[in-house]
């Protein structure tokens, strides 16, 4: 992998060591509410997928910072459709992750939390439920068939109802906080990001602009109801392998 350099803030411009990147991408100390960082990769022309998956857009620097987000998180939050399309499993720490988590005083394994209002895209045999070291939390709603909920539970999941006809994202994020899962690494997809943004629940956007042109009909990083434009504060920009990795803080609604 090519060396990663910081561009902004200019006062810290220069090459970044692994320790520097770890510091840059660390979550703030836990407050009273969870801190939600959303990760996305897009092509230079705004596509978020190639043949239905984001993997075709990822570069080595993107994978490095994406991994950091999980290594330092309490919980990986993902929509069921994204978990299925991208082949998610639970997190299986390697030696590097284990060391980072020990040094940061974190639990050995971050929890995975899957969001689904319909249940249709979360098969009970899905690896995100069955290939895990700690139980996956399924954040769903009362409208989902009781039998399907039972099959998720039988597969090892911890099923939590956070709404009636659809998942209440405020309640879902609050439930993570109630469990002490304050450092939230959200991996999408676009509808979940749009819902979290619309509810004012996103604290940070971690966006990789990958050096590709895709064209076609690929979607955007956020999808849902139109928002009054939310102001973003640029926190940092780093680059490597022709890739830009940008961090924005989402301003609180006035």
PDB file of N, CA and C in Angstrom, residues 11 14 18 31 44 47 56 89 123 132 134 140 160 162 177 210:
ATOM      1  N   UNK A  11      -1.756  22.151   9.643  1.00  0.00           N
ATOM      2  CA  UNK A  11      -0.759  22.125  10.713  1.00  0.00           C
ATOM      3  C   UNK A  11      -0.239  20.722  10.974  1.00  0.00           C
ATOM      4  N   UNK A  14       1.410  15.781   6.435  1.00  0.00           N
ATOM      5  CA  UNK A  14       2.598  14.951   6.343  1.00  0.00           C
ATOM      6  C   UNK A  14       2.234  13.488   6.413  1.00  0.00           C
ATOM      7  N   UNK A  18       0.883   4.249  11.568  1.00  0.00           N
ATOM      8  CA  UNK A  18      -0.300   3.532  12.058  1.00  0.00           C
ATOM      9  C   UNK A  18      -0.825   4.170  13.330  1.00  0.00           C
ATOM     10  N   UNK A  31     -19.954   9.969  25.813  1.00  0.00           N
ATOM     11  CA  UNK A  31     -20.760  10.937  26.539  1.00  0.00           C
ATOM     12  C   UNK A  31     -22.032  10.279  27.019  1.00  0.00           C
ATOM     13  N   UNK A  44     -15.457   8.809  -7.766  1.00  0.00           N
ATOM     14  CA  UNK A  44     -15.313  10.247  -7.967  1.00  0.00           C
ATOM     15  C   UNK A  44     -16.564  10.862  -8.571  1.00  0.00           C
ATOM     16  N   UNK A  47     -20.873   7.228  -7.412  1.00  0.00           N
ATOM     17  CA  UNK A  47     -21.468   5.902  -7.321  1.00  0.00           C
ATOM     18  C   UNK A  47     -21.050   5.222  -6.016  1.00  0.00           C
ATOM     19  N   UNK A  56     -16.006  -3.183  -5.022  1.00  0.00           N
ATOM     20  CA  UNK A  56     -15.346  -2.809  -6.252  1.00  0.00           C
ATOM     21  C   UNK A  56     -14.812  -1.393  -6.269  1.00  0.00           C
ATOM     22  N   UNK A  89     -20.225 -10.960   8.336  1.00  0.00           N
ATOM     23  CA  UNK A  89     -20.272 -11.875   9.463  1.00  0.00           C
ATOM     24  C   UNK A  89     -20.172 -11.021  10.727  1.00  0.00           C
ATOM     25  N   UNK A 123     -32.144 -13.373   6.389  1.00  0.00           N
ATOM     26  CA  UNK A 123     -32.428 -14.794   6.541  1.00  0.00           C
ATOM     27  C   UNK A 123     -31.811 -15.296   7.850  1.00  0.00           C
ATOM     28  N   UNK A 132     -20.507 -15.678  14.303  1.00  0.00           N
ATOM     29  CA  UNK A 132     -20.241 -14.603  15.249  1.00  0.00           C
ATOM     30  C   UNK A 132     -19.564 -15.155  16.502  1.00  0.00           C
ATOM     31  N   UNK A 134     -19.899 -13.080  19.408  1.00  0.00           N
ATOM     32  CA  UNK A 134     -20.865 -12.569  20.385  1.00  0.00           C
ATOM     33  C   UNK A 134     -22.198 -12.436  19.661  1.00  0.00           C
ATOM     34  N   UNK A 140     -35.370  -4.458  15.297  1.00  0.00           N
ATOM     35  CA  UNK A 140     -36.492  -4.624  14.389  1.00  0.00           C
ATOM     36  C   UNK A 140     -37.745  -4.044  15.023  1.00  0.00           C
ATOM     37  N   UNK A 160     -34.444  -7.257  19.393  1.00  0.00           N
ATOM     38  CA  UNK A 160     -34.963  -6.132  20.167  1.00  0.00           C
ATOM     39  C   UNK A 160     -35.980  -5.374  19.320  1.00  0.00           C
ATOM     40  N   UNK A 162     -37.860  -2.144  18.448  1.00  0.00           N
ATOM     41  CA  UNK A 162     -37.656  -0.708  18.644  1.00  0.00           C
ATOM     42  C   UNK A 162     -38.637   0.094  17.795  1.00  0.00           C
ATOM     43  N   UNK A 177     -27.002   2.705  23.352  1.00  0.00           N
ATOM     44  CA  UNK A 177     -26.436   3.428  24.480  1.00  0.00           C
ATOM     45  C   UNK A 177     -26.759   2.772  25.806  1.00  0.00           C
ATOM     46  N   UNK A 210     -13.107   7.415  -3.944  1.00  0.00           N
ATOM     47  CA  UNK A 210     -12.221   6.458  -4.608  1.00  0.00           C
ATOM     48  C   UNK A 210     -11.909   6.915  -6.029  1.00  0.00           C
TER      49      UNK A 210
END
